[in-house]
GROMACS .gro file of N, CA, C and O in nm:
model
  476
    1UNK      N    1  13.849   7.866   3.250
    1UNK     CA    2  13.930   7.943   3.157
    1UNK      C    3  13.966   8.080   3.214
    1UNK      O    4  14.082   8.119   3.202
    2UNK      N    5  13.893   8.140   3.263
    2UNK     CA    6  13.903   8.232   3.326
    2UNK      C    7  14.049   8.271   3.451
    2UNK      O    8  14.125   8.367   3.468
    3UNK      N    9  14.031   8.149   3.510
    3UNK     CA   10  14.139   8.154   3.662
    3UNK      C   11  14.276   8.112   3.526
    3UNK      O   12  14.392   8.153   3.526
    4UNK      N   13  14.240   8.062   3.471
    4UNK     CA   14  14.409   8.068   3.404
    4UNK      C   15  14.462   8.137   3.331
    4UNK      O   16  14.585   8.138   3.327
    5UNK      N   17  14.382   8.219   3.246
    5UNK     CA   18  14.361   8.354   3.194
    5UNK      C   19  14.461   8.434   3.313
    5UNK      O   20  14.581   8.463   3.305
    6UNK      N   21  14.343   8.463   3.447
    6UNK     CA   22  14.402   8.537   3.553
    6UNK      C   23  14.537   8.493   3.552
    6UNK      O   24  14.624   8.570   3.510
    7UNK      N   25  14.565   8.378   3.593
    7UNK     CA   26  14.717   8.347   3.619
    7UNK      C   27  14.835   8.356   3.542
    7UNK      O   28  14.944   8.370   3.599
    8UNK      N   29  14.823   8.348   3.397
    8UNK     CA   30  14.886   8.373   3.291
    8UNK      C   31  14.921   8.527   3.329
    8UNK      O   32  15.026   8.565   3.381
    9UNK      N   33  14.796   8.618   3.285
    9UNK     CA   34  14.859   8.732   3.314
    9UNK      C   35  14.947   8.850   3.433
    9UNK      O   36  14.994   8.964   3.433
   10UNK      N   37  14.925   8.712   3.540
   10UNK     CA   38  14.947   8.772   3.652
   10UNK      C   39  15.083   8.742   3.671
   10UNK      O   40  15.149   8.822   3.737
   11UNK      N   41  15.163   8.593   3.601
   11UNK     CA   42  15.270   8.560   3.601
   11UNK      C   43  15.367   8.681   3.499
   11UNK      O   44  15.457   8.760   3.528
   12UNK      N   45  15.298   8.650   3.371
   12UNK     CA   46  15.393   8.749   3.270
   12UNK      C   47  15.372   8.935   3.337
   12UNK      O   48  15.461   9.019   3.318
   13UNK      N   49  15.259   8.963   3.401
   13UNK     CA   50  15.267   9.065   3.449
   13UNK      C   51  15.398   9.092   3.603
   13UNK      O   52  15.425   9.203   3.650
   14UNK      N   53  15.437   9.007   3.634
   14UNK     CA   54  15.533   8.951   3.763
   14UNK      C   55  15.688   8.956   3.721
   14UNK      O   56  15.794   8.998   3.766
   15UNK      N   57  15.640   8.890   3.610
   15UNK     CA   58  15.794   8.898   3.487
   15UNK      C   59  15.851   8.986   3.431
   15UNK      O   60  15.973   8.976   3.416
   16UNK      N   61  15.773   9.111   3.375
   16UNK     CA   62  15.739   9.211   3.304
   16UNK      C   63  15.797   9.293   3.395
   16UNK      O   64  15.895   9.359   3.359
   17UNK      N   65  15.742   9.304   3.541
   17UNK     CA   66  15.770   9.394   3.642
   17UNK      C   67  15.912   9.381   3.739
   17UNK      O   68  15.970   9.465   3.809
   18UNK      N   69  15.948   9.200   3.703
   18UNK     CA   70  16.085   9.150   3.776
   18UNK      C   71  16.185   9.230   3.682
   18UNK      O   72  16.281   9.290   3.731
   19UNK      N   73  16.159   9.231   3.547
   19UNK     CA   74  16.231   9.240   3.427
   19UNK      C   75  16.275   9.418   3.429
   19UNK      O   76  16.393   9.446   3.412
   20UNK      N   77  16.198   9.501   3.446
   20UNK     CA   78  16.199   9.625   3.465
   20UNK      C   79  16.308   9.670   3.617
   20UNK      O   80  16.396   9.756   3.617
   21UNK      N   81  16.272   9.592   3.719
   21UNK     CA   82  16.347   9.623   3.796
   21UNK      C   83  16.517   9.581   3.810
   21UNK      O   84  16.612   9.648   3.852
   22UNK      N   85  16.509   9.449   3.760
   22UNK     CA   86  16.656   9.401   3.700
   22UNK      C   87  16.734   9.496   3.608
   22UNK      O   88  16.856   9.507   3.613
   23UNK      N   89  16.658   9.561   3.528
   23UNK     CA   90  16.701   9.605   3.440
   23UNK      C   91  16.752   9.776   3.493
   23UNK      O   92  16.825   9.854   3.431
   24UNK      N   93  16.679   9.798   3.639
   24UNK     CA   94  16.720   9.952   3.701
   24UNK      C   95  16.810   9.854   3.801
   24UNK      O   96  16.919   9.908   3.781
   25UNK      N   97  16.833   9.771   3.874
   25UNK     CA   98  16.926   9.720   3.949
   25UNK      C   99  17.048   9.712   3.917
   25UNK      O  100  17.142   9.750   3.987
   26UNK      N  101  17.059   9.625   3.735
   26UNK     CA  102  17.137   9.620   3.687
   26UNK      C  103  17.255   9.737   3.642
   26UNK      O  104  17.368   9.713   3.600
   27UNK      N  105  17.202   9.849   3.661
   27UNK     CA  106  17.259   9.971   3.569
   27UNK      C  107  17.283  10.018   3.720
   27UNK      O  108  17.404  10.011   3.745
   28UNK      N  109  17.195  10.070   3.847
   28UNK     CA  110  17.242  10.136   3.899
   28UNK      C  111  17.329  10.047   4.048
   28UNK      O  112  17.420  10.103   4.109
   29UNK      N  113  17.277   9.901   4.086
   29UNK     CA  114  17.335   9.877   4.168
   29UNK      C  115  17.389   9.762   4.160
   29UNK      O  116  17.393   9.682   4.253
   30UNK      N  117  17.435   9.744   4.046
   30UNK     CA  118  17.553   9.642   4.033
   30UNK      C  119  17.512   9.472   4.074
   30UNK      O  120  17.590   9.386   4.115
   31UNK      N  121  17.365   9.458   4.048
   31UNK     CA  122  17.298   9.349   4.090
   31UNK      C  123  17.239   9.245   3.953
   31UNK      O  124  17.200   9.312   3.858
   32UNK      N  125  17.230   9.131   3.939
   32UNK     CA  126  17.221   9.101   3.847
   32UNK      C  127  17.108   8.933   3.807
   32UNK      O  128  17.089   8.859   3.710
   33UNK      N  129  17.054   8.947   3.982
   33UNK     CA  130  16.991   8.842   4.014
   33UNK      C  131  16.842   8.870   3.932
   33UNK      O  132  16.771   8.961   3.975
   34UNK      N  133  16.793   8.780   3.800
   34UNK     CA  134  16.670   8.828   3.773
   34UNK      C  135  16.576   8.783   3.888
   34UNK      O  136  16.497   8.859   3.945
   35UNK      N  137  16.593   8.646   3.915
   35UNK     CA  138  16.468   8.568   4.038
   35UNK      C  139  16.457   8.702   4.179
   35UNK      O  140  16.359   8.754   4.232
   36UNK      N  141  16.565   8.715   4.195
   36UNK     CA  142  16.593   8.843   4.350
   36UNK      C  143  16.487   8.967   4.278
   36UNK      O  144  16.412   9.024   4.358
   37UNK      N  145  16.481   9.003   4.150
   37UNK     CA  146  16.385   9.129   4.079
   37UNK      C  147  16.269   9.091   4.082
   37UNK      O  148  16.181   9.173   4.106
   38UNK      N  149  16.237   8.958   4.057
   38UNK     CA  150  16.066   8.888   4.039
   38UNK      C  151  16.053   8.915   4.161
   38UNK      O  152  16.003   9.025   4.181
   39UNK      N  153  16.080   8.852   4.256
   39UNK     CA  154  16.066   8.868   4.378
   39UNK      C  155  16.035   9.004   4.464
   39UNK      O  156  15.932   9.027   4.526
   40UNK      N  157  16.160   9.096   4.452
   40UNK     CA  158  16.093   9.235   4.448
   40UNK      C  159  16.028   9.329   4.429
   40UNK      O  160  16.007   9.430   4.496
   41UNK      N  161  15.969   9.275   4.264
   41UNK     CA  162  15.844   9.317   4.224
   41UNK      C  163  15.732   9.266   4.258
   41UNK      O  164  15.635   9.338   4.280
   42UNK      N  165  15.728   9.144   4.268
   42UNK     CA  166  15.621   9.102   4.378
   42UNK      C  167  15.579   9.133   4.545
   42UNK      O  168  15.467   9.160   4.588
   43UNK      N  169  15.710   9.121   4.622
   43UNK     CA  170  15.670   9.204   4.741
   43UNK      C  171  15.663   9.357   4.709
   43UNK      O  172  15.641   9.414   4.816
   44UNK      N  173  15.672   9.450   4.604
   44UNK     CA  174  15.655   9.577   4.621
   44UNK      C  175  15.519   9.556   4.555
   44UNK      O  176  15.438   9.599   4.636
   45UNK      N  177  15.466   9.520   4.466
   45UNK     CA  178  15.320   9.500   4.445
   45UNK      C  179  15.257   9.500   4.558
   45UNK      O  180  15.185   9.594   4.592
   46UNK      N  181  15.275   9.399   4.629
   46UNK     CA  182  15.207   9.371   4.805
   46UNK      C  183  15.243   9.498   4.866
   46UNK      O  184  15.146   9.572   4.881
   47UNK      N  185  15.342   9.539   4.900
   47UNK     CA  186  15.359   9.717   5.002
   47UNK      C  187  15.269   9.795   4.881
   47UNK      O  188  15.177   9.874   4.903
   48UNK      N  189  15.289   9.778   4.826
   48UNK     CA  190  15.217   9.867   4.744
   48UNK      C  191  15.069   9.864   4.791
   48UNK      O  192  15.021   9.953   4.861
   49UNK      N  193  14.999   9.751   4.746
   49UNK     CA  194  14.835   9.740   4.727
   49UNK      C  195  14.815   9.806   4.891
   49UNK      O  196  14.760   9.914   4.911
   50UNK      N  197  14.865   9.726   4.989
   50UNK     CA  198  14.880   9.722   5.125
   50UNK      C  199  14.873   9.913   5.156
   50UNK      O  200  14.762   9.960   5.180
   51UNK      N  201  14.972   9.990   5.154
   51UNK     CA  202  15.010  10.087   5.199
   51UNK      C  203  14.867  10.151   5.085
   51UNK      O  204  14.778  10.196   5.157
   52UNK      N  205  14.836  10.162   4.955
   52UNK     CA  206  14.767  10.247   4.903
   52UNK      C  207  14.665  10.205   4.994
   52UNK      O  208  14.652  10.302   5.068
   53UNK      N  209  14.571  10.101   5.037
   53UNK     CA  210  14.458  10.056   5.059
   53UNK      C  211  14.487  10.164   5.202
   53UNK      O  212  14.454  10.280   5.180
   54UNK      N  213  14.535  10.141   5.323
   54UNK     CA  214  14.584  10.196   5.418
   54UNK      C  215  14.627  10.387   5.413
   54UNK      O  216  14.583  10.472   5.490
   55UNK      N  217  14.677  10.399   5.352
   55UNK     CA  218  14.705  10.555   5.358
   55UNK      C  219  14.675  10.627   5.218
   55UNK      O  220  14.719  10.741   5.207
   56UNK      N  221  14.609  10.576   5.118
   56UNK     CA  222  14.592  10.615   4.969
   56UNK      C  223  14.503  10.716   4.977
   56UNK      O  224  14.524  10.804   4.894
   57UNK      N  225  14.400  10.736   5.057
   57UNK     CA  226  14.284  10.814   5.093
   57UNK      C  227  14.354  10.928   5.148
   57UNK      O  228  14.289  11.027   5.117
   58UNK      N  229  14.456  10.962   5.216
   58UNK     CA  230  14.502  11.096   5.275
   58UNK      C  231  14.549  11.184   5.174
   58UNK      O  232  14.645  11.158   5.102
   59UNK      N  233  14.486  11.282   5.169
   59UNK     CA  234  14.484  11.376   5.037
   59UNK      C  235  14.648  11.415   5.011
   59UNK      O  236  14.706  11.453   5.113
   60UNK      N  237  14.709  11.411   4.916
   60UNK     CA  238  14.819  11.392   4.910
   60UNK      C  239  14.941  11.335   4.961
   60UNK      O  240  15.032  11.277   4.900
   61UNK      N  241  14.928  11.361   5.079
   61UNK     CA  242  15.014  11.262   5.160
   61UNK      C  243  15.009  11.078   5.119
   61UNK      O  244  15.103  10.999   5.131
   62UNK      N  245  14.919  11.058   5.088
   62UNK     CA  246  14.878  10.897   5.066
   62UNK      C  247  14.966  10.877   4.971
   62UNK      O  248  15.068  10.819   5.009
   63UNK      N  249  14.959  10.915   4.821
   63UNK     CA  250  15.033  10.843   4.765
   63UNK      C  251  15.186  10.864   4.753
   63UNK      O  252  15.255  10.793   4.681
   64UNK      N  253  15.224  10.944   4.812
   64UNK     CA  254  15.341  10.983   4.860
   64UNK      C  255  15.410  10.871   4.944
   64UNK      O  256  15.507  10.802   4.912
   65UNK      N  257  15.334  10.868   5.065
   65UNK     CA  258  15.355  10.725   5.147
   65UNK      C  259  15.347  10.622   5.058
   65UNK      O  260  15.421  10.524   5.063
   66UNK      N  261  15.269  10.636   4.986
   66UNK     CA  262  15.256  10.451   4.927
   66UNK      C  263  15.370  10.433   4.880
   66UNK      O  264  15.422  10.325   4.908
   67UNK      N  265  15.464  10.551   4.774
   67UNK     CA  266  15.526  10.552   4.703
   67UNK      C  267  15.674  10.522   4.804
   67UNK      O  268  15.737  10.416   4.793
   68UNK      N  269  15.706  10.610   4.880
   68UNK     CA  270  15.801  10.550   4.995
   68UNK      C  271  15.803  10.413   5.061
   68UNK      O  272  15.898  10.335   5.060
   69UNK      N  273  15.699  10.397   5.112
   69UNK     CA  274  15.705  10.234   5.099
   69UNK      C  275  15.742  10.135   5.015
   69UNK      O  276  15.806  10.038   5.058
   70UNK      N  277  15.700  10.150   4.861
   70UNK     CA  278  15.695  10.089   4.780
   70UNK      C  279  15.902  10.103   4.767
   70UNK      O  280  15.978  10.009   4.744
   71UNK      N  281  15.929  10.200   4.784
   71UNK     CA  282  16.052  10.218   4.751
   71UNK      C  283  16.174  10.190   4.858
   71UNK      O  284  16.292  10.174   4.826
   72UNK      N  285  16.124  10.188   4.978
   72UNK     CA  286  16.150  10.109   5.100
   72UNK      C  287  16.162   9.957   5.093
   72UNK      O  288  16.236   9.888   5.163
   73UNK      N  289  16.068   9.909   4.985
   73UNK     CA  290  16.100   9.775   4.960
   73UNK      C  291  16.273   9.749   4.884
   73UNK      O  292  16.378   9.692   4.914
   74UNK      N  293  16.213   9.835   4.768
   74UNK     CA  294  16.354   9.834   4.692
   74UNK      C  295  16.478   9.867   4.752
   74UNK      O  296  16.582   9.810   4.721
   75UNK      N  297  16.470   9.968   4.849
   75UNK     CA  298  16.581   9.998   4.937
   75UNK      C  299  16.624   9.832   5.016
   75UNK      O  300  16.725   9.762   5.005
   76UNK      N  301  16.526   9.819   5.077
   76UNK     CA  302  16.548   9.691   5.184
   76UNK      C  303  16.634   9.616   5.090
   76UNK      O  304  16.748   9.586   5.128
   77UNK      N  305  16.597   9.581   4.975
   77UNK     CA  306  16.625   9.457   4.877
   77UNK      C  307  16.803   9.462   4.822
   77UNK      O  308  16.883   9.372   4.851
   78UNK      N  309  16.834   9.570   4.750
   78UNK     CA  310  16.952   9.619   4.711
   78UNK      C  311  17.006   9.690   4.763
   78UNK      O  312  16.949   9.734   4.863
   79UNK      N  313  17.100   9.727   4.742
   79UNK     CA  314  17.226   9.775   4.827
   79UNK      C  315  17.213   9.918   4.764
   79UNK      O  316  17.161   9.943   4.655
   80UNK      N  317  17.268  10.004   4.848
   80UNK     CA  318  17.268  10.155   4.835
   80UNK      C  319  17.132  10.256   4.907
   80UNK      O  320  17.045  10.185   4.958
   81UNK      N  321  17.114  10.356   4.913
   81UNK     CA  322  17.016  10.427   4.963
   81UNK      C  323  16.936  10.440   4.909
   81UNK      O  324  16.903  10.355   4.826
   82UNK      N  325  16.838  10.598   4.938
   82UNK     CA  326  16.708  10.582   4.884
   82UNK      C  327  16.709  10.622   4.768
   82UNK      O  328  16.631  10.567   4.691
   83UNK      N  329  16.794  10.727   4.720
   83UNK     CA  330  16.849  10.786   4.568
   83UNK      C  331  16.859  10.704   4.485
   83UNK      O  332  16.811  10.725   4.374
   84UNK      N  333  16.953  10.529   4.527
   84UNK     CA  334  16.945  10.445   4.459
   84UNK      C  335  16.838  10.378   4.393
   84UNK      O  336  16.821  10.349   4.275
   85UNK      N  337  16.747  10.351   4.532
   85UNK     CA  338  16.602  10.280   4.519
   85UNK      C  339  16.520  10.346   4.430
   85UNK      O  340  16.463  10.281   4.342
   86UNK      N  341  16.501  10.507   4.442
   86UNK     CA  342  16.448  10.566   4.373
   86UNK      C  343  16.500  10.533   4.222
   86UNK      O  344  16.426  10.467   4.150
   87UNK      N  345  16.631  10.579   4.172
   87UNK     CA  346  16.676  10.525   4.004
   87UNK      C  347  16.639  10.389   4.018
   87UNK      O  348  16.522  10.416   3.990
   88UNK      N  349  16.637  10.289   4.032
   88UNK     CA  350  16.619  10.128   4.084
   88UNK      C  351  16.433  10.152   3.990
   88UNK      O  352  16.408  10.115   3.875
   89UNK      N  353  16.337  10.218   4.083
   89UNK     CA  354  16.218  10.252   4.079
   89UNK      C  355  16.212  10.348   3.922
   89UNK      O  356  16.152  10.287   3.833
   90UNK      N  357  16.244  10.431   3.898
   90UNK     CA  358  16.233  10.519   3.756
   90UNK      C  359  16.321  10.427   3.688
   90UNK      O  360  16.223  10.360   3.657
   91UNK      N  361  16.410  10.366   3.641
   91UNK     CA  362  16.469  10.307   3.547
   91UNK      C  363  16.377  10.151   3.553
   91UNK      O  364  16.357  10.072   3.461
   92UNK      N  365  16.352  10.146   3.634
   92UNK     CA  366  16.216   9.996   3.631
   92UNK      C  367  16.100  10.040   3.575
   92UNK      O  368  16.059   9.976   3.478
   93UNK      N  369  16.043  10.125   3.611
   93UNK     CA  370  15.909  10.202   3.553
   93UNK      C  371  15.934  10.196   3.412
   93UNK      O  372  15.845  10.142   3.345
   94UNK      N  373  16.055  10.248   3.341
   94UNK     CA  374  16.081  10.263   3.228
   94UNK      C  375  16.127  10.183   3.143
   94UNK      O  376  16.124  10.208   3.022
   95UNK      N  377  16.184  10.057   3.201
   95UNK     CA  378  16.213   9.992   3.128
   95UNK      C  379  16.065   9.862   3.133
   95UNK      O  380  16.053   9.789   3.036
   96UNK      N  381  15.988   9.852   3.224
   96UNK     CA  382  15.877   9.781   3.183
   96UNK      C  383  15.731   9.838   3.152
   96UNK      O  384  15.636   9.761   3.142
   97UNK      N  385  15.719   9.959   3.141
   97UNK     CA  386  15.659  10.052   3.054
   97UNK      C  387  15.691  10.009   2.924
   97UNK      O  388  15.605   9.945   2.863
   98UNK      N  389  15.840  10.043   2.850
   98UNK     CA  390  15.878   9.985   2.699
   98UNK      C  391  15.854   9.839   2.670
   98UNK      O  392  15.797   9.809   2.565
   99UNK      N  393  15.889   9.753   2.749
   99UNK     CA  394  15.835   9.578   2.761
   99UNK      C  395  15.700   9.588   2.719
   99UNK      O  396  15.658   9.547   2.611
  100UNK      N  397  15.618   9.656   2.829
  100UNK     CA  398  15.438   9.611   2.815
  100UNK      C  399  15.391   9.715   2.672
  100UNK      O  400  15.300   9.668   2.604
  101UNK      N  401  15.441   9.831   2.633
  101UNK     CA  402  15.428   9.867   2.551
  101UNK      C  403  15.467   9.804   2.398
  101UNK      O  404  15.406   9.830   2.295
  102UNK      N  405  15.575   9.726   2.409
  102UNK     CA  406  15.611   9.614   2.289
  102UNK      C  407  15.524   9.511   2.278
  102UNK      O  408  15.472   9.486   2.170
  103UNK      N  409  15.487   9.414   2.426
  103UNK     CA  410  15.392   9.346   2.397
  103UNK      C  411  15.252   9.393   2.388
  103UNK      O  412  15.172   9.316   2.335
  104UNK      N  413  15.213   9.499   2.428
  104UNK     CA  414  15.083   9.524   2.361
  104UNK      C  415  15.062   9.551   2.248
  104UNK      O  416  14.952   9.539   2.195
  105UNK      N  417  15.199   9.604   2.175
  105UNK     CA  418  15.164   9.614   2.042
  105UNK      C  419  15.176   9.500   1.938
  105UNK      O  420  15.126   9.507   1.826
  106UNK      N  421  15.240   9.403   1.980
  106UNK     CA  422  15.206   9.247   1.953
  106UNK      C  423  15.091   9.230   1.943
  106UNK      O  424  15.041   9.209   1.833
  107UNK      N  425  15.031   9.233   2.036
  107UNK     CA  426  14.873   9.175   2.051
  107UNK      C  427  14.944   9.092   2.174
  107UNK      O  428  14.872   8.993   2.177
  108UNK      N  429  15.005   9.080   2.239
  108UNK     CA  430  14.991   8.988   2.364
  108UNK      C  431  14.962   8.979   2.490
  108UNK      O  432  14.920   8.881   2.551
  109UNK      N  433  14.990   9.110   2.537
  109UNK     CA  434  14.900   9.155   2.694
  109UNK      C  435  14.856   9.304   2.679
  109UNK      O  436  14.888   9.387   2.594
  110UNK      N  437  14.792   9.311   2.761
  110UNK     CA  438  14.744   9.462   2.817
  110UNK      C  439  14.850   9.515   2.847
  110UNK      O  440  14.952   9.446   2.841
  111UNK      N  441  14.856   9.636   2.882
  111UNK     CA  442  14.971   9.745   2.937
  111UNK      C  443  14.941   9.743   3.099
  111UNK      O  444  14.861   9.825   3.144
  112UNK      N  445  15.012   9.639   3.194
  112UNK     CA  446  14.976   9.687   3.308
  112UNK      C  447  15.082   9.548   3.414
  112UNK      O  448  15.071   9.427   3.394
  113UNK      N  449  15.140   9.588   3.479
  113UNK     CA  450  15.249   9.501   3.550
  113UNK      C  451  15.277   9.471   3.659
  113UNK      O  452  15.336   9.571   3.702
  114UNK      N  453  15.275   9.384   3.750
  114UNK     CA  454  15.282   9.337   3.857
  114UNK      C  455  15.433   9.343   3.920
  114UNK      O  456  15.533   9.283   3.882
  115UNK      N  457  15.411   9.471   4.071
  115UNK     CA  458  15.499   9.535   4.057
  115UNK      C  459  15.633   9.610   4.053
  115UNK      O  460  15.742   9.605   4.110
  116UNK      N  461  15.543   9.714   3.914
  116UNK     CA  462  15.604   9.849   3.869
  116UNK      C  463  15.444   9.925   3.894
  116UNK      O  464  15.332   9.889   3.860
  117UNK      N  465  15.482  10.017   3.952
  117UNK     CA  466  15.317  10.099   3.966
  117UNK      C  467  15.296  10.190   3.835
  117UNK      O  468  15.372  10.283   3.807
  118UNK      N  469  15.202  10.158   3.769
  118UNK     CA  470  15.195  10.234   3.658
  118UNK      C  471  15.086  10.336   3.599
  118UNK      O  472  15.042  10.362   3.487
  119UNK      N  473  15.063  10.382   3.735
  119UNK     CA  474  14.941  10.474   3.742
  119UNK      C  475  15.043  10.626   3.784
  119UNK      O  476  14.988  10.734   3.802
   0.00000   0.00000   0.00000
């Protein structure tokens, strides 16, 4: 029960986080692929865990880097620069922040998304 538990939440947390970034793609770069957003939120989860584990410890500088990386993904992925990636990244944050915040107040998941970094 447990491993499917895990997997459940790890999928709708994947969704949650595809959904957020579609939703900053959509507005700022004219993109409209949800599967291409799951996807990006999943490899930026991975640069993410990856780069914090790796440079997270360097006193400020770390999460700075993590955060460029993480946004380096989004750059790689969609079209436009880093200004873009960045709105891409804050309009994703925000729009699956409001998602996990609706479903938690459901009662249906925790507040926390596979990624959107939400620390």
């Amino acid at each position: 029960m447990a491993l499917f538990d895990a997997v459940v939440v790890f999928v709708v947390s994947a969704l949650v986080g595809g959904f957020g970034i579609f939703v900053g793609a959509t507005l700022l770069a004219d993109e409209r692929g949800f599967e291409h957003a799951v996807w990006t939120a999943l490899i930026g989860a991975l640069v993410w865990t990856v780069a914090g584990a790796l440079l997270g410890w360097i006193p400020l500088a770390g999460p700075v880097l993590t955060l460029l990386a993480y946004l380096g993904v989004i750059k790689w992925r969609y079209r436009g620069g880093w200004i873009t990636a960045a709105g891409i990244a804050l309009v994703g944050w925000v729009a699956a922040s409001l998602a996990l915040a609706l479903l938690s107040w459901l009662g249906l998941v925790g507040i926390s998304a596979t990624g959107i970094p939400l620390r």
